[in-house]
PDB file of C-alpha atoms and ligand atoms in Angstrom:
ATOM      1  CA  MET A   1      32.461-162.332 -25.366  1.00 37.00           C
ATOM      2  CA  PHE A   2      36.079-161.443 -25.937  1.00 42.00           C
ATOM      3  CA  ALA A   3      37.618-163.977 -23.585  1.00 41.00           C
ATOM      4  CA  ALA A   4      36.096-166.874 -25.485  1.00 36.00           C
ATOM      5  CA  ARG A   5      37.794-167.416 -28.789  1.00 36.00           C
ATOM      6  CA  SER A   6      34.921-166.889 -31.145  1.00 34.00           C
ATOM      7  CA  VAL A   7      34.274-169.368 -33.902  1.00 28.00           C
ATOM      8  CA  ALA A   8      34.165-167.132 -36.902  1.00 31.00           C
ATOM      9  CA  SER A   9      34.646-167.612 -40.592  1.00 31.00           C
ATOM     10  CA  LYS A  10      37.789-169.514 -41.452  1.00 31.00           C
ATOM     11  CA  SER A  11      37.925-168.094 -44.950  1.00 30.00           C
ATOM     12  CA  TYR A  12      41.298-166.890 -46.070  1.00 30.00           C
ATOM     13  CA  LEU A  13      41.631-163.242 -46.896  1.00 30.00           C
ATOM     14  CA  PRO A  14      43.251-162.869 -50.321  1.00 33.00           C
ATOM     15  CA  PHE A  15      46.372-160.848 -49.802  1.00 33.00           C
ATOM     16  CA  THR A  16      49.023-160.904 -52.469  1.00 34.00           C
ATOM     17  CA  ARG A  17      52.645-160.175 -51.788  1.00 35.00           C
ATOM     18  CA  ALA A  18      52.483-157.165 -54.132  1.00 31.00           C
ATOM     19  CA  GLN A  19      49.497-155.705 -52.262  1.00 33.00           C
ATOM     20  CA  ALA A  20      51.223-156.386 -48.997  1.00 34.00           C
ATOM     21  CA  LEU A  21      54.384-154.637 -50.062  1.00 34.00           C
ATOM     22  CA  GLY A  22      52.364-151.766 -51.503  1.00 32.00           C
ATOM     23  CA  VAL A  23      50.985-150.822 -48.124  1.00 32.00           C
ATOM     24  CA  GLY A  24      54.163-151.486 -46.190  1.00 34.00           C
ATOM     25  CA  SER A  25      56.975-149.136 -45.507  1.00 36.00           C
ATOM     26  CA  LEU A  26      60.531-149.658 -44.421  1.00 39.00           C
ATOM     27  CA  HIS A  27      61.163-148.277 -41.011  1.00 43.00           C
ATOM     28  CA  GLY A  28      64.470-146.828 -40.056  1.00 48.00           C
ATOM     29  CA  SER A  29      65.231-146.620 -36.386  1.00 56.00           C
ATOM     30  CA  ALA A  30      64.172-142.990 -36.032  1.00 64.00           C
ATOM     31  CA  SER A  31      64.959-141.402 -32.757  1.00 75.00           C
ATOM     32  CA  CYS A  32      63.608-138.274 -31.197  1.00 81.00           C
ATOM     33  CA  PRO A  33      65.888-137.384 -28.308  1.00 81.00           C
ATOM     34  CA  GLY A  34      64.110-135.751 -25.427  1.00 92.00           C
ATOM     35  CA  ALA A  35      60.601-136.605 -26.623  1.00 96.00           C
ATOM     36  CA  LYS A  36      58.406-136.856 -23.541  1.00 97.00           C
ATOM     37  CA  VAL A  37      56.175-139.907 -23.883  1.00 98.00           C
ATOM     38  CA  ALA A  38      53.543-141.155 -21.452  1.00 98.00           C
ATOM     39  CA  VAL A  39      52.840-144.900 -21.340  1.00 98.00           C
ATOM     40  CA  VAL A  40      49.477-145.990 -19.905  1.00 98.00           C
ATOM     41  CA  LEU A  41      49.343-149.425 -18.251  1.00 98.00           C
ATOM     42  CA  SER A  42      46.322-151.494 -17.178  1.00 98.00           C
ATOM     43  CA  GLY A  43      47.739-154.048 -14.741  1.00 98.00           C
ATOM     44  CA  CYS A  44      50.409-156.723 -15.075  1.00 98.00           C
ATOM     45  CA  GLY A  45      49.751-159.888 -17.083  1.00 97.00           C
ATOM     46  CA  VAL A  46      48.076-160.569 -20.417  1.00 97.00           C
ATOM     47  CA  TYR A  47      44.745-162.010 -19.174  1.00 95.00           C
ATOM     48  CA  ASP A  48      43.844-159.374 -16.584  1.00 96.00           C
ATOM     49  CA  GLY A  49      46.216-156.466 -17.220  1.00 98.00           C
ATOM     50  CA  THR A  50      48.895-155.132 -19.542  1.00 98.00           C
ATOM     51  CA  GLU A  51      50.597-157.621 -21.862  1.00 97.00           C
ATOM     52  CA  ILE A  52      54.048-157.604 -20.276  1.00 98.00           C
ATOM     53  CA  HIS A  53      56.099-158.259 -23.419  1.00 97.00           C
ATOM     54  CA  GLU A  54      54.289-155.484 -25.286  1.00 97.00           C
ATOM     55  CA  ALA A  55      54.928-152.999 -22.478  1.00 98.00           C
ATOM     56  CA  SER A  56      58.560-154.051 -22.362  1.00 98.00           C
ATOM     57  CA  ALA A  57      58.933-153.754 -26.145  1.00 97.00           C
ATOM     58  CA  ILE A  58      57.474-150.243 -26.034  1.00 97.00           C
ATOM     59  CA  LEU A  59      59.854-149.228 -23.235  1.00 98.00           C
ATOM     60  CA  VAL A  60      62.908-150.699 -24.982  1.00 97.00           C
ATOM     61  CA  HIS A  61      62.105-148.928 -28.257  1.00 96.00           C
ATOM     62  CA  LEU A  62      61.348-145.633 -26.509  1.00 97.00           C
ATOM     63  CA  SER A  63      64.642-145.913 -24.650  1.00 96.00           C
ATOM     64  CA  ARG A  64      66.502-146.579 -27.897  1.00 95.00           C
ATOM     65  CA  GLY A  65      64.739-143.617 -29.501  1.00 95.00           C
ATOM     66  CA  GLY A  66      65.976-141.321 -26.743  1.00 95.00           C
ATOM     67  CA  ALA A  67      62.535-140.611 -25.274  1.00 97.00           C
ATOM     68  CA  GLU A  68      61.824-139.631 -21.681  1.00 97.00           C
ATOM     69  CA  VAL A  69      59.145-141.959 -20.408  1.00 98.00           C
ATOM     70  CA  GLN A  70      56.632-141.597 -17.619  1.00 98.00           C
ATOM     71  CA  MET A  71      54.235-144.413 -16.802  1.00 98.00           C
ATOM     72  CA  TYR A  72      50.653-144.080 -15.616  1.00 98.00           C
ATOM     73  CA  ALA A  73      47.781-146.360 -14.588  1.00 98.00           C
ATOM     74  CA  PRO A  74      44.340-145.785 -13.111  1.00 98.00           C
ATOM     75  CA  ASN A  75      43.952-146.243  -9.357  1.00 98.00           C
ATOM     76  CA  ILE A  76      41.025-148.687  -9.626  1.00 98.00           C
ATOM     77  CA  SER A  77      40.510-152.354  -8.903  1.00 97.00           C
ATOM     78  CA  GLN A  78      40.912-154.924 -11.669  1.00 97.00           C
ATOM     79  CA  MET A  79      37.829-156.519 -13.160  1.00 95.00           C
ATOM     80  CA  HIS A  80      39.425-159.965 -12.707  1.00 93.00           C
ATOM     81  CA  VAL A  81      42.446-161.555 -11.164  1.00 97.00           C
ATOM     82  CA  ILE A  82      43.360-164.387 -13.514  1.00 96.00           C
ATOM     83  CA  ASP A  83      45.539-167.329 -12.531  1.00 96.00           C
ATOM     84  CA  HIS A  84      47.721-167.259 -15.633  1.00 97.00           C
ATOM     85  CA  GLY A  85      48.717-170.904 -15.205  1.00 97.00           C
ATOM     86  CA  LYS A  86      45.105-172.046 -15.251  1.00 96.00           C
ATOM     87  CA  GLY A  87      43.626-169.294 -17.407  1.00 94.00           C
ATOM     88  CA  GLN A  88      40.816-168.922 -14.860  1.00 95.00           C
ATOM     89  CA  PRO A  89      39.649-166.149 -12.548  1.00 95.00           C
ATOM     90  CA  VAL A  90      40.740-166.420  -8.922  1.00 96.00           C
ATOM     91  CA  GLU A  91      37.616-166.069  -6.802  1.00 93.00           C
ATOM     92  CA  LYS A  92      37.543-163.431  -4.045  1.00 93.00           C
ATOM     93  CA  GLU A  93      40.923-161.986  -4.958  1.00 95.00           C
ATOM     94  CA  SER A  94      41.100-158.324  -5.815  1.00 96.00           C
ATOM     95  CA  ARG A  95      44.057-156.337  -7.118  1.00 97.00           C
ATOM     96  CA  ASN A  96      44.617-152.683  -7.850  1.00 98.00           C
ATOM     97  CA  VAL A  97      45.490-151.697 -11.436  1.00 98.00           C
ATOM     98  CA  LEU A  98      47.948-149.005 -10.308  1.00 98.00           C
ATOM     99  CA  SER A  99      49.841-151.256  -7.880  1.00 98.00           C
ATOM    100  CA  GLU A 100      49.979-154.129 -10.360  1.00 98.00           C
ATOM    101  CA  SER A 101      51.206-151.817 -13.124  1.00 98.00           C
ATOM    102  CA  ALA A 102      53.921-150.553 -10.773  1.00 98.00           C
ATOM    103  CA  ARG A 103      55.570-153.980 -11.213  1.00 98.00           C
ATOM    104  CA  ILE A 104      56.219-153.212 -14.871  1.00 98.00           C
ATOM    105  CA  ALA A 105      57.221-149.625 -14.070  1.00 98.00           C
ATOM    106  CA  ARG A 106      59.803-150.831 -11.504  1.00 98.00           C
ATOM    107  CA  GLY A 107      57.869-148.780  -8.966  1.00 98.00           C
ATOM    108  CA  ASN A 108      57.950-145.475 -10.822  1.00 98.00           C
ATOM    109  CA  ILE A 109      54.345-144.926 -11.771  1.00 98.00           C
ATOM    110  CA  THR A 110      51.770-142.158 -11.402  1.00 98.00           C
ATOM    111  CA  ASP A 111      48.001-142.178 -11.035  1.00 98.00           C
ATOM    112  CA  LEU A 112      46.432-141.738 -14.486  1.00 98.00           C
ATOM    113  CA  ALA A 113      44.228-138.988 -13.004  1.00 98.00           C
ATOM    114  CA  GLN A 114      47.392-136.841 -12.984  1.00 98.00           C
ATOM    115  CA  LEU A 115      48.297-137.371 -16.643  1.00 98.00           C
ATOM    116  CA  ASN A 116      48.210-133.934 -18.233  1.00 98.00           C
ATOM    117  CA  ALA A 117      48.760-133.864 -22.020  1.00 98.00           C
ATOM    118  CA  SER A 118      50.544-130.507 -21.700  1.00 98.00           C
ATOM    119  CA  ASN A 119      53.467-132.270 -20.023  1.00 98.00           C
ATOM    120  CA  HIS A 120      54.025-134.868 -22.788  1.00 98.00           C
ATOM    121  CA  ASP A 121      54.627-135.002 -26.538  1.00 98.00           C
ATOM    122  CA  GLY A 122      52.811-138.298 -27.117  1.00 98.00           C
ATOM    123  CA  VAL A 123      51.108-141.218 -25.372  1.00 98.00           C
ATOM    124  CA  ILE A 124      51.270-144.984 -25.922  1.00 98.00           C
ATOM    125  CA  PHE A 125      48.887-147.733 -24.749  1.00 98.00           C
ATOM    126  CA  PRO A 126      50.162-151.335 -24.769  1.00 98.00           C
ATOM    127  CA  GLY A 127      47.600-154.127 -25.135  1.00 97.00           C
ATOM    128  CA  GLY A 128      46.574-157.026 -22.941  1.00 96.00           C
ATOM    129  CA  PHE A 129      43.100-157.805 -21.598  1.00 95.00           C
ATOM    130  CA  GLY A 130      43.505-155.036 -19.022  1.00 97.00           C
ATOM    131  CA  ALA A 131      42.779-152.535 -21.791  1.00 97.00           C
ATOM    132  CA  ALA A 132      39.527-154.385 -22.476  1.00 96.00           C
ATOM    133  CA  LYS A 133      38.681-155.089 -18.820  1.00 96.00           C
ATOM    134  CA  ASN A 134      40.002-152.149 -16.800  1.00 96.00           C
ATOM    135  CA  LEU A 135      40.593-149.266 -19.208  1.00 98.00           C
ATOM    136  CA  SER A 136      37.293-150.041 -20.911  1.00 97.00           C
ATOM    137  CA  THR A 137      34.455-152.538 -20.712  1.00 97.00           C
ATOM    138  CA  PHE A 138      35.188-153.911 -24.202  1.00 94.00           C
ATOM    139  CA  ALA A 139      35.729-157.481 -22.916  1.00 95.00           C
ATOM    140  CA  VAL A 140      32.147-157.516 -21.625  1.00 95.00           C
ATOM    141  CA  ASP A 141      30.296-155.006 -23.794  1.00 95.00           C
ATOM    142  CA  GLY A 142      32.082-155.146 -27.167  1.00 93.00           C
ATOM    143  CA  LYS A 143      30.904-152.349 -29.465  1.00 93.00           C
ATOM    144  CA  ASP A 144      28.751-150.915 -26.642  1.00 95.00           C
ATOM    145  CA  CYS A 145      31.766-150.526 -24.366  1.00 96.00           C
ATOM    146  CA  LYS A 146      32.455-147.631 -22.044  1.00 97.00           C
ATOM    147  CA  VAL A 147      35.925-146.196 -21.604  1.00 98.00           C
ATOM    148  CA  ASN A 148      37.441-145.201 -18.247  1.00 98.00           C
ATOM    149  CA  ALA A 149      36.868-141.449 -17.824  1.00 98.00           C
ATOM    150  CA  ASP A 150      40.576-140.598 -17.446  1.00 98.00           C
ATOM    151  CA  VAL A 151      41.492-142.717 -20.467  1.00 98.00           C
ATOM    152  CA  GLU A 152      38.849-140.875 -22.498  1.00 98.00           C
ATOM    153  CA  ARG A 153      40.067-137.480 -21.277  1.00 98.00           C
ATOM    154  CA  VAL A 154      43.704-138.349 -22.051  1.00 98.00           C
ATOM    155  CA  LEU A 155      42.940-139.605 -25.562  1.00 98.00           C
ATOM    156  CA  LYS A 156      40.836-136.534 -26.359  1.00 98.00           C
ATOM    157  CA  ASP A 157      43.408-134.105 -24.925  1.00 98.00           C
ATOM    158  CA  PHE A 158      46.363-135.543 -26.863  1.00 98.00           C
ATOM    159  CA  HIS A 159      44.231-135.677 -30.014  1.00 98.00           C
ATOM    160  CA  LYS A 160      43.055-132.092 -29.605  1.00 98.00           C
ATOM    161  CA  ALA A 161      46.641-130.955 -29.015  1.00 98.00           C
ATOM    162  CA  GLY A 162      47.769-132.726 -32.218  1.00 97.00           C
ATOM    163  CA  LYS A 163      50.067-135.018 -30.205  1.00 98.00           C
ATOM    164  CA  PRO A 164      50.513-138.584 -31.460  1.00 98.00           C
ATOM    165  CA  ILE A 165      48.846-141.585 -29.852  1.00 98.00           C
ATOM    166  CA  GLY A 166      50.291-145.097 -30.239  1.00 98.00           C
ATOM    167  CA  LEU A 167      48.268-148.228 -29.474  1.00 98.00           C
ATOM    168  CA  CYS A 168      48.791-151.943 -30.071  1.00 96.00           C
ATOM    169  CA  CYS A 169      47.005-155.286 -29.813  1.00 95.00           C
ATOM    170  CA  ILE A 170      43.495-154.722 -28.355  1.00 95.00           C
ATOM    171  CA  SER A 171      44.125-151.100 -27.229  1.00 96.00           C
ATOM    172  CA  PRO A 172      43.047-149.562 -30.577  1.00 96.00           C
ATOM    173  CA  VAL A 173      39.431-150.194 -29.448  1.00 96.00           C
ATOM    174  CA  LEU A 174      39.967-147.333 -26.960  1.00 97.00           C
ATOM    175  CA  ALA A 175      40.751-144.874 -29.767  1.00 97.00           C
ATOM    176  CA  ALA A 176      37.944-146.314 -31.904  1.00 97.00           C
ATOM    177  CA  ARG A 177      35.487-145.626 -29.084  1.00 97.00           C
ATOM    178  CA  VAL A 178      36.704-142.139 -28.192  1.00 97.00           C
ATOM    179  CA  LEU A 179      37.915-140.544 -31.462  1.00 97.00           C
ATOM    180  CA  PRO A 180      35.158-140.502 -34.089  1.00 93.00           C
ATOM    181  CA  GLY A 181      36.205-141.780 -37.512  1.00 94.00           C
ATOM    182  CA  VAL A 182      39.758-142.736 -36.482  1.00 96.00           C
ATOM    183  CA  GLU A 183      41.625-145.324 -38.599  1.00 94.00           C
ATOM    184  CA  VAL A 184      43.236-148.216 -36.707  1.00 94.00           C
ATOM    185  CA  THR A 185      44.416-151.771 -37.220  1.00 90.00           C
ATOM    186  CA  VAL A 186      43.935-154.809 -35.000  1.00 88.00           C
ATOM    187  CA  GLY A 187      45.395-157.084 -37.693  1.00 86.00           C
ATOM    188  CA  HIS A 188      43.309-159.273 -39.978  1.00 87.00           C
ATOM    189  CA  GLU A 189      39.522-159.547 -40.235  1.00 88.00           C
ATOM    190  CA  THR A 190      39.208-163.342 -40.382  1.00 87.00           C
ATOM    191  CA  GLU A 191      40.724-165.988 -38.124  1.00 88.00           C
ATOM    192  CA  GLU A 192      42.681-167.809 -40.827  1.00 88.00           C
ATOM    193  CA  GLY A 193      42.853-171.100 -38.968  1.00 86.00           C
ATOM    194  CA  GLY A 194      43.718-169.620 -35.585  1.00 88.00           C
ATOM    195  CA  ARG A 195      46.437-167.231 -36.722  1.00 85.00           C
ATOM    196  CA  TRP A 196      44.175-164.277 -35.806  1.00 85.00           C
ATOM    197  CA  PRO A 197      42.104-165.651 -32.878  1.00 87.00           C
ATOM    198  CA  TYR A 198      40.540-162.265 -32.048  1.00 85.00           C
ATOM    199  CA  ALA A 199      39.698-161.317 -35.652  1.00 85.00           C
ATOM    200  CA  SER A 200      36.110-160.411 -34.711  1.00 87.00           C
ATOM    201  CA  THR A 201      37.535-157.329 -32.965  1.00 90.00           C
ATOM    202  CA  ALA A 202      37.879-155.762 -36.436  1.00 87.00           C
ATOM    203  CA  GLN A 203      34.081-155.861 -36.856  1.00 91.00           C
ATOM    204  CA  ALA A 204      33.651-154.221 -33.466  1.00 92.00           C
ATOM    205  CA  ILE A 205      36.058-151.460 -34.546  1.00 92.00           C
ATOM    206  CA  THR A 206      33.830-150.773 -37.558  1.00 93.00           C
ATOM    207  CA  ALA A 207      30.688-150.928 -35.410  1.00 94.00           C
ATOM    208  CA  LEU A 208      32.257-148.297 -33.150  1.00 94.00           C
ATOM    209  CA  GLY A 209      32.324-145.966 -36.148  1.00 93.00           C
ATOM    210  CA  ALA A 210      36.061-146.221 -36.790  1.00 94.00           C
ATOM    211  CA  THR A 211      37.773-147.475 -39.930  1.00 92.00           C
ATOM    212  CA  HIS A 212      39.601-150.785 -39.703  1.00 90.00           C
ATOM    213  CA  CYS A 213      42.734-151.224 -41.834  1.00 88.00           C
ATOM    214  CA  VAL A 214      44.059-154.754 -42.365  1.00 85.00           C
ATOM    215  CA  LYS A 215      47.710-155.049 -41.391  1.00 86.00           C
ATOM    216  CA  ASP A 216      50.198-157.798 -40.596  1.00 83.00           C
ATOM    217  CA  VAL A 217      52.667-157.835 -37.736  1.00 83.00           C
ATOM    218  CA  THR A 218      55.342-158.281 -40.361  1.00 75.00           C
ATOM    219  CA  ILE A 219      55.124-158.670 -44.126  1.00 69.00           C
ATOM    220  CA  SER A 220      58.112-160.778 -44.905  1.00 60.00           C
ATOM    221  CA  SER A 221      60.726-162.132 -42.579  1.00 56.00           C
ATOM    222  CA  LEU A 222      63.245-161.679 -45.397  1.00 56.00           C
ATOM    223  CA  ARG A 223      62.598-157.976 -45.825  1.00 54.00           C
ATOM    224  CA  LEU A 224      61.909-157.482 -42.131  1.00 55.00           C
ATOM    225  CA  SER A 225      59.281-154.929 -42.954  1.00 64.00           C
ATOM    226  CA  HIS A 226      57.028-154.390 -39.981  1.00 71.00           C
ATOM    227  CA  GLU A 227      53.555-153.096 -40.531  1.00 84.00           C
ATOM    228  CA  VAL A 228      51.784-150.371 -38.655  1.00 90.00           C
ATOM    229  CA  HIS A 229      48.859-148.211 -39.599  1.00 92.00           C
ATOM    230  CA  VAL A 230      49.441-144.478 -39.364  1.00 93.00           C
ATOM    231  CA  ASP A 231      46.321-142.318 -39.394  1.00 95.00           C
ATOM    232  CA  GLN A 232      48.150-139.147 -40.405  1.00 95.00           C
ATOM    233  CA  LYS A 233      45.175-136.864 -39.884  1.00 96.00           C
ATOM    234  CA  ASN A 234      44.473-138.010 -36.344  1.00 97.00           C
ATOM    235  CA  LYS A 235      48.118-138.891 -35.556  1.00 98.00           C
ATOM    236  CA  VAL A 236      47.121-142.338 -34.341  1.00 97.00           C
ATOM    237  CA  VAL A 237      49.628-145.178 -34.881  1.00 97.00           C
ATOM    238  CA  THR A 238      48.558-148.810 -34.370  1.00 96.00           C
ATOM    239  CA  SER A 239      50.236-152.238 -34.611  1.00 94.00           C
ATOM    240  CA  PRO A 240      48.530-155.676 -34.277  1.00 93.00           C
ATOM    241  CA  ALA A 241      51.162-157.180 -31.897  1.00 90.00           C
ATOM    242  CA  PHE A 242      49.728-160.204 -30.027  1.00 91.00           C
ATOM    243  CA  MET A 243      46.409-160.089 -31.887  1.00 88.00           C
ATOM    244  CA  CYS A 244      48.410-162.421 -34.119  1.00 87.00           C
ATOM    245  CA  GLU A 245      49.680-165.838 -33.056  1.00 86.00           C
ATOM    246  CA  THR A 246      53.226-165.228 -34.168  1.00 88.00           C
ATOM    247  CA  LYS A 247      56.778-165.174 -32.921  1.00 89.00           C
ATOM    248  CA  LEU A 248      57.729-162.916 -30.033  1.00 93.00           C
ATOM    249  CA  HIS A 249      60.558-161.202 -31.913  1.00 91.00           C
ATOM    250  CA  LEU A 250      58.160-160.241 -34.713  1.00 88.00           C
ATOM    251  CA  VAL A 251      55.766-158.709 -32.187  1.00 91.00           C
ATOM    252  CA  PHE A 252      58.730-156.904 -30.617  1.00 93.00           C
ATOM    253  CA  ASP A 253      59.836-155.501 -33.991  1.00 90.00           C
ATOM    254  CA  GLY A 254      56.278-154.586 -35.047  1.00 91.00           C
ATOM    255  CA  ILE A 255      55.928-152.593 -31.838  1.00 94.00           C
ATOM    256  CA  GLY A 256      59.295-150.998 -32.655  1.00 93.00           C
ATOM    257  CA  ALA A 257      57.819-149.743 -35.917  1.00 92.00           C
ATOM    258  CA  MET A 258      54.844-148.301 -34.011  1.00 95.00           C
ATOM    259  CA  VAL A 259      57.121-146.515 -31.526  1.00 96.00           C
ATOM    260  CA  THR A 260      59.307-145.232 -34.373  1.00 95.00           C
ATOM    261  CA  ASP A 261      56.301-143.761 -36.164  1.00 94.00           C
ATOM    262  CA  VAL A 262      55.059-142.115 -32.969  1.00 97.00           C
ATOM    263  CA  LEU A 263      58.505-140.548 -32.488  1.00 96.00           C
ATOM    264  CA  LYS A 264      58.590-139.452 -36.154  1.00 95.00           C
ATOM    265  CA  LEU A 265      55.233-137.692 -35.723  1.00 96.00           C
ATOM    266  CA  ILE A 266      56.545-135.994 -32.582  1.00 96.00           C
ATOM    267  CA  GLY A 267      59.678-134.899 -34.461  1.00 91.00           C
ATOM    268  CA  LYS A 268      57.591-133.325 -37.259  1.00 72.00           C
ATOM    269  CA  LYS A 269      55.689-131.060 -34.924  1.00 56.00           C
TER     270      LYS A 269
HETATM  271  C1  NAG B 301      60.494-141.550 -12.291  1.00 89.28           C
HETATM  272  O1  NAG B 301      60.238-141.217 -13.652  1.00 89.28           O
HETATM  273  C2  NAG B 301      60.315-139.841 -13.907  1.00 89.28           C
HETATM  274  C3  NAG B 301      59.876-139.622 -15.329  1.00 89.28           C
HETATM  275  O2  NAG B 301      60.677-140.296 -16.222  1.00 89.28           O
HETATM  276  C4  NAG B 301      61.730-139.368 -13.638  1.00 89.28           C
HETATM  277  O3  NAG B 301      61.816-137.976 -13.871  1.00 89.28           O
HETATM  278  C5  NAG B 301      62.113-139.679 -12.211  1.00 89.28           C
HETATM  279  O4  NAG B 301      63.466-139.349 -12.004  1.00 89.28           O
HETATM  280  C6  NAG B 301      61.899-141.144 -11.900  1.00 89.28           C
HETATM  281  N1  NAG B 301      62.078-141.378 -10.488  1.00 89.28           N
HETATM  282  C7  NAG B 301      62.822-142.348 -10.025  1.00 89.28           C
HETATM  283  C8  NAG B 301      62.867-142.462  -8.523  1.00 89.28           C
HETATM  284  O5  NAG B 301      63.420-143.133 -10.739  1.00 89.28           O
HETATM  285  C1  NAG B 302      44.657-145.040  -4.644  1.00 89.28           C
HETATM  286  O1  NAG B 302      43.386-144.888  -4.065  1.00 89.28           O
HETATM  287  C2  NAG B 302      43.357-145.266  -2.694  1.00 89.28           C
HETATM  288  C3  NAG B 302      41.905-145.277  -2.240  1.00 89.28           C
HETATM  289  O2  NAG B 302      41.193-144.231  -2.797  1.00 89.28           O
HETATM  290  C4  NAG B 302      44.211-144.304  -1.912  1.00 89.28           C
HETATM  291  O3  NAG B 302      44.226-144.655  -0.547  1.00 89.28           O
HETATM  292  C5  NAG B 302      45.647-144.372  -2.453  1.00 89.28           C
HETATM  293  O4  NAG B 302      46.461-143.420  -1.807  1.00 89.28           O
HETATM  294  C6  NAG B 302      45.662-144.117  -3.931  1.00 89.28           C
HETATM  295  N1  NAG B 302      47.000-144.371  -4.442  1.00 89.28           N
HETATM  296  C7  NAG B 302      47.673-143.485  -5.166  1.00 89.28           C
HETATM  297  C8  NAG B 302      49.068-143.862  -5.545  1.00 89.28           C
HETATM  298  O5  NAG B 302      47.196-142.416  -5.522  1.00 89.28           O
HETATM  299  C1  NAG B 303      48.110-129.129 -17.322  1.00 89.28           C
HETATM  300  O1  NAG B 303      49.401-128.535 -17.388  1.00 89.28           O
HETATM  301  C2  NAG B 303      49.357-127.197 -17.872  1.00 89.28           C
HETATM  302  C3  NAG B 303      50.772-126.738 -18.091  1.00 89.28           C
HETATM  303  O2  NAG B 303      51.613-127.133 -17.060  1.00 89.28           O
HETATM  304  C4  NAG B 303      48.571-126.333 -16.883  1.00 89.28           C
HETATM  305  O3  NAG B 303      48.471-125.018 -17.382  1.00 89.28           O
HETATM  306  C5  NAG B 303      47.164-126.914 -16.726  1.00 89.28           C
HETATM  307  O4  NAG B 303      46.475-126.209 -15.717  1.00 89.28           O
HETATM  308  C6  NAG B 303      47.239-128.353 -16.332  1.00 89.28           C
HETATM  309  N1  NAG B 303      45.886-128.942 -16.332  1.00 89.28           N
HETATM  310  C7  NAG B 303      45.396-129.587 -15.306  1.00 89.28           C
HETATM  311  C8  NAG B 303      44.008-130.104 -15.462  1.00 89.28           C
HETATM  312  O5  NAG B 303      46.027-129.765 -14.314  1.00 89.28           O
HETATM  313  C1  NAG B 304      36.585-154.142 -10.878  1.00 89.28           C
HETATM  314  C2  NAG B 304      36.284-153.539 -12.196  1.00 89.28           C
HETATM  315  O1  NAG B 304      35.519-154.080 -12.953  1.00 89.28           O
HETATM  316  N1  NAG B 304      36.939-152.412 -12.462  1.00 89.28           N
HETATM  317  C3  NAG B 304      36.778-151.602 -13.627  1.00 89.28           C
HETATM  318  C4  NAG B 304      37.700-151.952 -14.777  1.00 89.28           C
HETATM  319  O2  NAG B 304      37.505-150.931 -15.766  1.00 89.28           O
HETATM  320  C5  NAG B 304      36.186-150.782 -16.248  1.00 89.28           C
HETATM  321  C6  NAG B 304      36.171-149.699 -17.320  1.00 89.28           C
HETATM  322  O3  NAG B 304      36.536-148.475 -16.818  1.00 89.28           O
HETATM  323  C7  NAG B 304      35.220-150.458 -15.147  1.00 89.28           C
HETATM  324  O4  NAG B 304      33.910-150.428 -15.633  1.00 89.28           O
HETATM  325  C8  NAG B 304      35.347-151.499 -14.075  1.00 89.28           C
HETATM  326  O5  NAG B 304      34.527-151.135 -13.010  1.00 89.28           O
END
């Protein structure tokens, strides 16, 4: 269901500049030196694994914020191997999520089974179809999806410990599935002529029992105000990233705002 761009309502969501600015906030470049942050990957490449630019943006912003990063991925096989040039599955090819993710981690990666929330101050999940194909079955099952057992354990443990969780793009479905009543954003709720091709994900978020909050990647290129949703109670920070067809630098900066808010929550502890 998810791989096919659904033909949904093209109606434009009324969203005035004043309303937009009302929900936005200006993000300084907060740092939290020494914060120990785990990053959970799901392969390498947008259509069958982690979205590479999102992972890279997260790592750059964590580095700038002074965090100590450790990367993890599950030691399982990918649901698909996609030829990214053709956009089609490669028949009879199988790849391992942990070994593929090791490409992004420059080799330094650990089996997700060993991620222990006690050893970290926060956790971040980049997007990409891997989150919907390997970390969960969302790509196939939508609102009836199952979540990988280690992913579920990790999300619950960080949540229980009051440690922040950052997610972007499609990854917020993982929190929506595992943390009852959580508030997340996956961007807008209608396609708006192709600007939000995966807008139907917002309905699935609601069907999962979570609250969906409409957010942009960025409000105004003049003010450079990047939107995130911060669920203060649950300490869950989400940014739409590549759910929106927009410019790479805006996705990069929107993810920066997400990382900054995760680090701020860690600093407040
Ligand atoms: C791998 O990452 C961990 C966690 O950041 C770090 O402590 C370790 O030194 C790294 N190992 C190598 C070989 O870079
Ligand atoms: C991944 O699992 C395979 C098969 O169970 C095992 O041989 C391999 O050592 C595991 N890799 C890591 C890094 O744990
Ligand atoms: C997680 O780490 C803590 C502190 O190091 C330790 O007490 C606990 O046993 C670990 N949990 C697991 C499941 O390994
Ligand atoms: C090959 C395959 O489909 N691997 C797994 C990807 O992740 C989902 C969710 O955990 C599993 O159901 C798949 O088996």
